Coordinates of C-alpha atoms in Angstrom, one line a residue:
M100 CA -3.1 39.3 -15.7
T101 CA -1.6 37.5 -12.6
S102 CA 0.4 34.2 -13.0
L103 CA -2.3 32.4 -11.2
D104 CA -5.1 33.7 -13.6
K105 CA -2.7 32.7 -16.6
Q106 CA -2.7 29.4 -14.9
K107 CA -6.0 28.8 -14.9
T108 CA -6.6 30.1 -18.6
D109 CA -4.0 27.9 -19.8
A110 CA -5.5 24.8 -17.8
T111 CA -9.0 25.5 -19.4
V112 CA -7.8 26.2 -22.9
A113 CA -6.0 22.9 -22.5
E114 CA -9.1 20.7 -21.8
P115 CA -10.8 18.5 -24.2
T116 CA -14.2 19.4 -25.1
A117 CA -17.3 18.5 -23.1
G118 CA -18.4 15.8 -25.6
E119 CA -14.9 14.1 -25.2
D120 CA -13.2 14.3 -21.7
D121 CA -14.6 16.9 -19.6
T122 CA -15.8 14.7 -17.0
S123 CA -14.6 15.7 -13.4
G124 CA -16.1 19.1 -13.6
S125 CA -14.6 21.5 -11.1
D126 CA -12.4 19.2 -9.3
E127 CA -10.6 18.3 -12.4
L128 CA -10.1 21.8 -13.1
S129 CA -8.7 22.4 -9.5
A130 CA -5.9 19.8 -10.3
L131 CA -5.2 21.3 -13.7
T132 CA -4.7 24.8 -12.0
S133 CA -2.7 23.4 -9.2
T134 CA -0.2 21.7 -11.7
A135 CA -0.2 23.6 -14.7
P136 CA 3.1 25.7 -15.9
V137 CA 3.2 29.2 -15.3
E138 CA 4.8 32.1 -17.1
G139 CA 7.7 33.8 -15.0
G140 CA 10.5 31.4 -15.2
V141 CA 12.0 29.2 -12.5
G142 CA 11.0 31.9 -9.4
A143 CA 7.6 31.6 -10.6
Y144 CA 7.7 28.1 -11.2
V145 CA 9.1 27.4 -7.4
R146 CA 6.4 29.6 -5.7
L147 CA 3.7 28.0 -7.2
Y148 CA 5.5 24.5 -6.1
V149 CA 5.7 25.9 -2.8
Q150 CA 1.9 26.9 -3.0
R151 CA 0.7 23.5 -4.1
V152 CA 2.8 22.0 -1.1
R153 CA 1.1 24.4 1.3
G154 CA -2.0 23.9 0.1
G155 CA -1.9 20.2 0.6
D156 CA -0.8 19.2 -2.7
M157 CA 2.5 17.0 -1.5
G158 CA 2.5 14.5 -3.4
S159 CA 5.6 12.0 -3.2
L160 CA 7.3 14.5 -1.1
P161 CA 6.9 13.0 2.5
A162 CA 8.1 9.7 1.0
I163 CA 11.1 11.1 -0.7
T164 CA 12.1 13.1 2.3
G165 CA 11.8 9.9 4.7
L166 CA 13.5 7.9 2.1
V167 CA 16.7 9.9 2.3
V168 CA 16.4 10.1 6.0
L169 CA 15.8 6.7 6.7
A170 CA 18.8 5.9 4.5
A171 CA 21.1 8.5 6.0
I172 CA 20.1 6.8 9.5
F173 CA 20.7 3.5 8.8
S174 CA 24.2 4.0 7.2
I175 CA 25.4 5.8 10.1
V176 CA 24.4 3.6 12.5
H177 CA 25.2 0.2 10.7
P178 CA 27.7 1.0 7.8
A179 CA 27.3 -2.6 6.2
F180 CA 23.6 -1.2 5.1
H181 CA 25.3 1.0 2.4
S182 CA 27.4 -1.8 1.1
V183 CA 27.3 -2.9 -2.5
F184 CA 26.1 -5.9 -1.7
N185 CA 23.4 -4.7 0.3
F186 CA 22.3 -2.2 -2.4
G187 CA 21.8 -5.4 -4.9
N188 CA 19.8 -7.1 -2.1
M189 CA 17.0 -4.3 -1.9
F190 CA 16.8 -4.5 -5.6
T191 CA 15.7 -7.8 -6.0
E192 CA 14.1 -8.4 -2.6
G193 CA 11.9 -5.4 -2.8
T194 CA 10.8 -5.8 -6.3
G195 CA 7.9 -8.2 -6.0
T196 CA 6.3 -5.8 -3.2
I197 CA 6.6 -3.1 -6.1
F198 CA 5.1 -5.0 -8.6
I199 CA 1.7 -5.9 -6.6
A200 CA 2.0 -2.3 -5.4
M201 CA 1.7 -1.0 -8.8
G202 CA -1.2 -3.1 -9.5
L203 CA -3.1 -1.5 -6.3
V204 CA -2.6 1.9 -7.4
F205 CA -5.2 1.4 -10.2
V206 CA -7.6 0.5 -7.4
L207 CA -6.7 2.8 -4.8
L208 CA -7.4 5.4 -7.5
L209 CA -11.1 4.3 -7.3
G210 CA -10.9 4.7 -3.5
E211 CA -11.3 0.6 -3.5
I212 CA -9.2 -1.9 -2.0
D213 CA -8.2 -5.3 -2.9
L214 CA -7.3 -7.1 0.1
A215 CA -6.6 -10.3 -2.0
A216 CA -3.6 -9.0 -3.9
G217 CA -1.1 -11.1 -1.8
Y218 CA -3.1 -14.5 -2.3
T219 CA -3.7 -14.0 -5.8
A220 CA -0.2 -13.5 -6.5
G221 CA 0.5 -17.1 -4.6
V222 CA -2.4 -18.7 -6.4
C223 CA -0.9 -17.4 -9.9
A224 CA 2.8 -18.4 -8.7
A225 CA 1.4 -22.0 -7.8
V226 CA -0.4 -22.4 -11.2
M227 CA 2.9 -21.8 -12.9
V228 CA 5.1 -23.8 -10.8
R229 CA 2.8 -27.0 -11.2
L230 CA 2.6 -26.6 -14.6
M231 CA 6.5 -26.3 -14.8
V232 CA 7.2 -29.3 -12.4
G233 CA 4.6 -31.4 -12.5
Y234 CA 3.7 -31.2 -16.2
G235 CA 6.8 -30.2 -18.0
Q236 CA 6.0 -27.0 -19.4
H237 CA 8.1 -24.2 -19.9
W238 CA 8.5 -20.7 -19.1
Y239 CA 6.7 -19.4 -22.3
A240 CA 3.6 -21.7 -21.2
T241 CA 3.4 -21.3 -17.4
I242 CA 4.3 -17.6 -17.6
P243 CA 1.4 -16.6 -19.5
A244 CA -0.7 -19.2 -17.7
A245 CA -0.2 -17.7 -14.4
L246 CA -1.2 -14.1 -16.0
A247 CA -4.2 -15.2 -17.3
V248 CA -5.0 -16.6 -14.2
G249 CA -4.5 -13.1 -12.8
L250 CA -6.5 -11.2 -15.2
L251 CA -9.5 -13.9 -14.3
I252 CA -9.1 -13.5 -10.6
G253 CA -9.3 -9.5 -11.2
F254 CA -12.3 -10.1 -13.8
I255 CA -14.5 -11.8 -11.5
T256 CA -13.5 -9.7 -8.7
G257 CA -14.5 -6.2 -10.3
W258 CA -17.8 -7.8 -11.8
L259 CA -18.7 -8.7 -8.1
R260 CA -18.3 -5.1 -7.3
A261 CA -19.4 -3.5 -9.9
K262 CA -22.5 -5.5 -11.4
I263 CA -23.6 -7.0 -8.0
G264 CA -22.5 -4.2 -5.8
I265 CA -20.6 -6.5 -3.0
P266 CA -18.2 -3.5 -1.4
S267 CA -14.9 -4.3 -2.4
F268 CA -13.8 -4.8 0.4
I269 CA -16.1 -8.0 1.5
V270 CA -15.4 -9.3 -2.0
T271 CA -11.2 -9.3 -1.7
L272 CA -11.5 -10.4 2.1
A273 CA -13.3 -13.4 1.1
F274 CA -11.0 -14.0 -1.6
F275 CA -8.1 -13.5 0.8
L276 CA -9.2 -16.6 3.0
A277 CA -10.6 -18.6 -0.2
F278 CA -7.3 -18.1 -2.2
Q279 CA -5.3 -19.1 0.8
G280 CA -7.1 -22.8 0.2
V281 CA -6.9 -22.7 -3.5
M282 CA -3.0 -22.0 -3.2
L283 CA -2.6 -24.8 -0.7
F284 CA -4.6 -27.1 -3.1
I285 CA -2.3 -26.6 -5.7
L286 CA 0.7 -27.1 -4.3
N287 CA -0.1 -30.3 -2.7
T288 CA -2.0 -32.4 -5.1
G289 CA -1.3 -33.0 -8.7
A290 CA 1.9 -34.7 -10.3
G291 CA 5.3 -33.9 -9.1
Q292 CA 6.8 -31.9 -6.4
H293 CA 4.3 -31.1 -3.3
G294 CA 4.4 -28.3 -0.7
D295 CA 7.5 -26.3 -1.0
I296 CA 7.7 -26.4 -4.6
S297 CA 11.6 -25.7 -6.2
I298 CA 11.5 -23.5 -9.9
T299 CA 13.4 -25.4 -12.4
D300 CA 13.0 -23.2 -15.2
N301 CA 16.3 -21.1 -15.4
V302 CA 14.7 -18.5 -17.3
I303 CA 12.6 -17.6 -14.4
T304 CA 14.9 -17.9 -11.6
D305 CA 17.5 -15.6 -13.7
L306 CA 14.8 -12.9 -13.4
E307 CA 16.1 -12.1 -10.1
N308 CA 19.0 -14.0 -9.6
D309 CA 21.0 -13.2 -12.8
Q310 CA 22.5 -9.6 -14.1
M311 CA 22.4 -7.7 -17.5
P312 CA 25.8 -7.4 -19.1
I313 CA 27.3 -3.9 -17.7
W314 CA 27.0 -2.7 -21.1
A315 CA 23.8 -3.0 -21.4
G316 CA 22.7 -1.6 -17.7
W317 CA 24.5 1.4 -19.2
T318 CA 22.6 1.1 -22.5
M319 CA 19.6 0.7 -20.5
A320 CA 20.3 3.9 -18.6
A321 CA 20.9 6.1 -21.6
I322 CA 17.9 4.8 -23.4
L323 CA 15.6 6.0 -19.9
V324 CA 17.5 9.1 -19.7
G325 CA 17.1 10.1 -23.5
G326 CA 13.5 9.1 -23.6
Y327 CA 12.7 10.7 -20.8
L328 CA 14.5 14.2 -22.3
V329 CA 12.9 13.5 -25.6
A330 CA 9.5 13.3 -23.8
K331 CA 10.1 16.6 -21.8
L332 CA 11.0 18.2 -25.5
A333 CA 7.8 17.3 -26.9
A334 CA 5.7 18.6 -23.8
V335 CA 7.6 22.1 -23.9
R336 CA 7.0 22.3 -27.7
S337 CA 3.6 21.2 -27.5
R338 CA 2.3 23.7 -24.9
R339 CA 4.1 26.5 -27.0
K340 CA 2.9 25.4 -29.9
Q341 CA -1.1 26.2 -28.4
G342 CA 0.3 29.5 -27.2
L343 CA 0.5 28.1 -23.7
A344 CA 3.1 28.4 -21.1
A345 CA 5.6 25.6 -20.3
E346 CA 8.2 24.4 -18.0
P347 CA 11.1 26.8 -17.8
V348 CA 14.5 25.4 -19.2
G349 CA 15.7 25.6 -16.0
V350 CA 13.3 23.1 -14.3
W351 CA 12.7 20.7 -16.6
G352 CA 16.7 20.7 -17.5
S353 CA 17.1 20.1 -13.8
K354 CA 14.8 17.0 -13.9
V355 CA 16.7 15.5 -16.7
V356 CA 19.9 16.3 -15.2
A357 CA 19.0 14.8 -11.6
L358 CA 17.5 11.8 -13.5
A359 CA 20.6 11.1 -15.3
V360 CA 22.8 11.4 -12.1
I361 CA 20.7 8.8 -9.8
V362 CA 20.3 6.6 -12.7
G363 CA 23.9 6.5 -13.6
L364 CA 25.0 6.1 -10.0
V365 CA 22.5 3.3 -9.7
V366 CA 23.9 1.4 -12.8
F367 CA 27.4 2.0 -11.4
L368 CA 26.7 0.6 -8.1
L369 CA 25.5 -2.1 -9.5
G370 CA 28.0 -2.7 -11.7
K371 CA 30.5 -3.8 -9.2
N372 CA 31.1 -6.9 -8.1
R373 CA 28.8 -7.8 -5.0
A374 CA 29.8 -11.4 -4.4
L375 CA 30.7 -11.7 -0.5
N376 CA 33.3 -14.2 -1.1
T377 CA 35.9 -12.9 -3.6
K378 CA 39.3 -14.6 -2.5
P379 CA 40.5 -17.2 -4.9
A380 CA 41.2 -20.6 -4.2
I381 CA 43.8 -23.1 -4.9
Q382 CA 42.9 -25.9 -7.2
S383 CA 44.7 -28.3 -9.2
V384 CA 44.2 -28.1 -12.9
N385 CA 46.1 -30.6 -14.9
G386 CA 48.7 -31.4 -12.1
K387 CA 49.3 -27.8 -11.3
F388 CA 48.0 -25.6 -8.5
V389 CA 46.2 -22.3 -9.9
K390 CA 44.0 -19.7 -8.7
V391 CA 40.4 -19.9 -8.9
F392 CA 38.2 -17.0 -8.4
P393 CA 34.7 -17.3 -7.2
P394 CA 32.2 -16.1 -9.9
K395 CA 31.5 -12.5 -10.4
V396 CA 27.9 -11.0 -9.1
E397 CA 27.9 -7.9 -11.1
G398 CA 25.5 -5.6 -13.0
V399 CA 21.9 -4.7 -13.1
P400 CA 19.2 -7.5 -12.2
W401 CA 17.2 -8.5 -15.3
V402 CA 14.0 -7.8 -13.2
V403 CA 14.7 -4.1 -13.4
P404 CA 14.3 -3.9 -16.9
V405 CA 10.7 -5.5 -16.8
L406 CA 9.7 -3.3 -13.7
L407 CA 11.0 0.2 -15.9
V408 CA 8.8 -1.1 -18.4
L409 CA 5.8 -1.5 -16.8
L410 CA 6.4 1.7 -15.1
V411 CA 6.8 3.9 -18.4
A412 CA 3.6 2.1 -19.8
F413 CA 1.7 2.5 -17.0
T414 CA 2.5 5.9 -16.2
I415 CA 1.8 7.0 -20.2
L416 CA -1.7 5.1 -19.7
L417 CA -2.8 7.1 -16.7
G418 CA -1.2 10.5 -17.7
R419 CA -1.7 10.6 -21.4
T420 CA -4.3 8.6 -22.4
R421 CA -8.6 8.9 -22.5
Y422 CA -8.3 5.9 -20.0
G423 CA -6.3 7.5 -17.3
R424 CA -8.4 10.7 -17.7
H425 CA -11.6 8.6 -17.1
L426 CA -10.1 6.8 -14.0
Y427 CA -9.3 9.8 -12.1
A428 CA -12.6 11.2 -13.1
V429 CA -14.3 8.1 -11.8
G430 CA -12.3 8.1 -8.6
G431 CA -12.5 12.0 -7.8
N432 CA -16.1 12.1 -8.4
E433 CA -18.6 9.2 -9.3
E434 CA -21.5 10.2 -10.1
A435 CA -20.2 13.2 -11.9
A436 CA -18.3 10.7 -14.3
R437 CA -21.3 8.5 -14.7
R438 CA -23.2 11.5 -16.0
A439 CA -20.6 12.8 -18.1
G440 CA -21.2 9.6 -20.2
I441 CA -17.8 7.5 -19.0
P442 CA -18.6 3.4 -18.4
V443 CA -17.9 3.5 -14.7
D444 CA -18.7 0.0 -14.9
R445 CA -15.9 -1.2 -16.9
I446 CA -13.3 1.1 -15.2
R447 CA -14.2 -0.3 -12.2
I448 CA -13.7 -3.7 -13.3
S449 CA -10.6 -2.8 -15.5
V450 CA -8.5 -1.4 -12.4
F451 CA -8.9 -5.1 -10.6
M452 CA -7.9 -6.9 -13.8
F453 CA -5.0 -4.8 -13.5
S454 CA -4.6 -5.7 -10.1
G455 CA -4.7 -9.3 -10.7
F456 CA -2.5 -9.0 -13.9
M457 CA 0.2 -7.4 -11.6
A458 CA -0.1 -9.6 -8.4
A459 CA 0.5 -12.5 -10.8
I460 CA 3.6 -10.5 -12.0
G461 CA 4.4 -10.2 -8.3
G462 CA 4.1 -13.5 -7.9
I463 CA 6.6 -14.4 -10.2
V464 CA 9.2 -12.5 -9.2
I465 CA 9.0 -13.3 -5.4
G466 CA 9.1 -17.1 -6.6
S467 CA 12.0 -16.3 -8.8
N468 CA 13.9 -14.2 -5.6
V469 CA 13.5 -17.2 -3.2
N470 CA 13.7 -20.0 -5.9
S471 CA 10.6 -21.7 -5.1
V472 CA 6.8 -21.4 -4.6
S473 CA 5.5 -22.0 -1.0
E474 CA 2.4 -20.7 0.9
N475 CA 4.5 -18.8 3.2
N476 CA 6.0 -16.5 1.0
Y477 CA 2.5 -14.9 -0.1
G478 CA 0.7 -14.4 3.3
G479 CA -0.7 -11.4 5.1
N480 CA 2.4 -9.6 5.1
T481 CA 2.9 -9.5 1.3
L482 CA -0.4 -7.6 0.6
L483 CA 0.2 -5.2 3.6
L484 CA 3.6 -4.4 2.5
A485 CA 2.0 -3.7 -0.5
V486 CA -0.6 -1.5 0.2
G487 CA 1.9 0.4 2.4
A488 CA 3.9 1.0 -0.5
A489 CA 1.2 2.3 -2.5
V490 CA -0.1 4.8 0.3
I491 CA 3.4 5.6 1.7
G492 CA 4.7 6.7 -1.6
G493 CA 1.7 9.2 -2.4
T494 CA -1.3 7.4 -3.4
S495 CA -4.6 8.4 -1.5
L496 CA -6.8 6.2 0.0
F497 CA -9.7 7.9 -0.9
G498 CA -9.1 8.0 -4.4
G499 CA -8.6 10.3 -7.2
R500 CA -5.1 11.0 -6.6
G501 CA -2.0 8.9 -7.3
R502 CA 0.6 8.1 -9.7
M503 CA 2.7 4.8 -10.5
I504 CA 5.9 6.3 -9.2
D505 CA 4.0 6.3 -5.9
A506 CA 4.4 2.4 -5.9
V507 CA 8.2 2.8 -6.6
I508 CA 9.0 5.4 -4.1
G509 CA 6.9 3.6 -1.4
G510 CA 8.5 0.5 -2.3
A511 CA 11.9 1.9 -1.5
V512 CA 10.7 3.0 1.7
V513 CA 9.2 0.0 3.0
E514 CA 12.5 -2.3 1.5
V515 CA 14.6 0.5 3.2
I516 CA 12.8 0.2 6.5
Y517 CA 12.9 -3.4 6.5
N518 CA 16.1 -3.9 5.3
G519 CA 17.7 -1.5 7.9
T520 CA 16.2 -2.7 11.0
A521 CA 16.9 -6.0 10.1
N522 CA 20.5 -4.9 10.1
L523 CA 20.3 -3.1 13.1
I524 CA 19.2 -6.2 15.4
N525 CA 21.5 -9.0 15.8
T526 CA 20.2 -11.5 12.9
S527 CA 20.3 -14.2 15.9
N528 CA 17.4 -12.9 17.3
T529 CA 14.9 -13.1 14.9
A530 CA 11.8 -12.3 16.9
V531 CA 13.0 -8.9 18.0
S532 CA 14.3 -8.3 14.3
N533 CA 10.7 -8.9 12.9
S534 CA 8.6 -7.3 15.6
L535 CA 10.9 -3.8 14.7
Q536 CA 10.4 -4.3 11.2
F537 CA 6.2 -4.5 11.7
V538 CA 6.4 -1.7 13.8
C539 CA 8.6 0.6 11.9
T540 CA 6.6 -0.1 8.7
G541 CA 3.2 0.3 10.5
V542 CA 4.1 3.4 12.0
A543 CA 5.4 4.4 8.5
L544 CA 2.0 3.6 6.8
L545 CA -0.1 5.4 9.8
L546 CA 1.8 8.6 9.1
A547 CA 1.2 8.1 5.3
A548 CA -2.4 8.0 5.9
A549 CA -2.7 11.0 8.4
V550 CA -0.4 12.8 5.7
D551 CA -3.0 11.8 3.0
A552 CA -5.9 13.1 5.3
L553 CA -4.7 16.3 6.3
S554 CA -3.6 17.0 2.9
R555 CA -6.7 16.6 1.4
R556 CA -8.6 18.5 4.2
R557 CA -6.0 21.5 3.8
A558 CA -6.4 21.2 -0.3
G559 CA -10.1 21.3 0.4
S560 CA -10.0 24.5 2.3
S561 CA -7.6 26.2 0.0
G562 CA -9.7 25.4 -3.1
L563 CA -7.3 23.1 -4.8
A564 CA -9.5 20.1 -4.4

């Protein structure tokens, strides 16, 4: 029996019974065949991976390659790009886009689109800041209110798409236009400040502008790497217990080590003082002149653990639950999923609710980053960057293929492009800097879409999809 034959057999045995979750027929089996571990050690695993890439299943490889190349180019051309200060800035400036992109991954997995995600984020943030400034509510009331609004918007969008049958492009385009007016109405009416409203709750502003203690950052890193190691060991043990081939020790061990190195390096760099002004000032204290050092900016921003918790939770939801299997089945072949008994309408409504929920979180994070909420911070660029992040990271525009990590990787690429091009251009020439940012991001999105289309064609001809 060849390695590939054994792989197909393992994939078939590992599948649930037809009455439970066998929903996407040959498409799902093909996908499992291309990713299931095989016998033969590291060499066989590498050969299979190369075969998958050549067959069109590239995943996040193009995005990761682009991220490394872009970071290297910008670091060489402009040394300030890889400074500790700029590294910390990219972490906080790009997270809002990543949160929205994570919600869009759910929608894109069904081959749908949510053009209103940017202004959904704005409406939710406006509700939060209006309750805070106009009516004196604290974060434990304003944040749940914003999240509830996001879920409601997602439910309405999904219901119109699933039950009325209006294409998601039309529904969300209409909401894109309408929510601009809703956001402006909330920001310019009611009690308290109007227009560009400052966030007064320290808990919300500290989300992006305050840092974890150094020890907490290292503890978080240890938990993340340890949890990944436990998950890998559990997966290997489970497959061997069922008599199936598991990942070779060299493969999963390398993944754990790589994650530990990356996470450790990030925590180490963020643990350095990123304040631009580190020189002490001479001040008079009780009649004596003493040196007073400016406050340090060091540690992992508080928004990072929030991002990691949601990333892990959604990754488990998509990859380890019945809901996730149903979602991929509907995205791969809706009619086959419907005939298999999957509640397609409920799945479709749920993905828009996830998109609205994550848009609300993204809106809160964007407001925290700039310490205020205004219409300018949630315009069309917010949506385009979020869609770009999801697609550049590897999520297919055609549905049925994508992972939650794609939003994070794609968001990193978008942020590197934006930050790097801003460093290359004299900051006084804002128009030229903005134009270069838009052109580079647009080219990156076009390349990602082209790679997606070509890889699907290649996968179809090779029998992997």
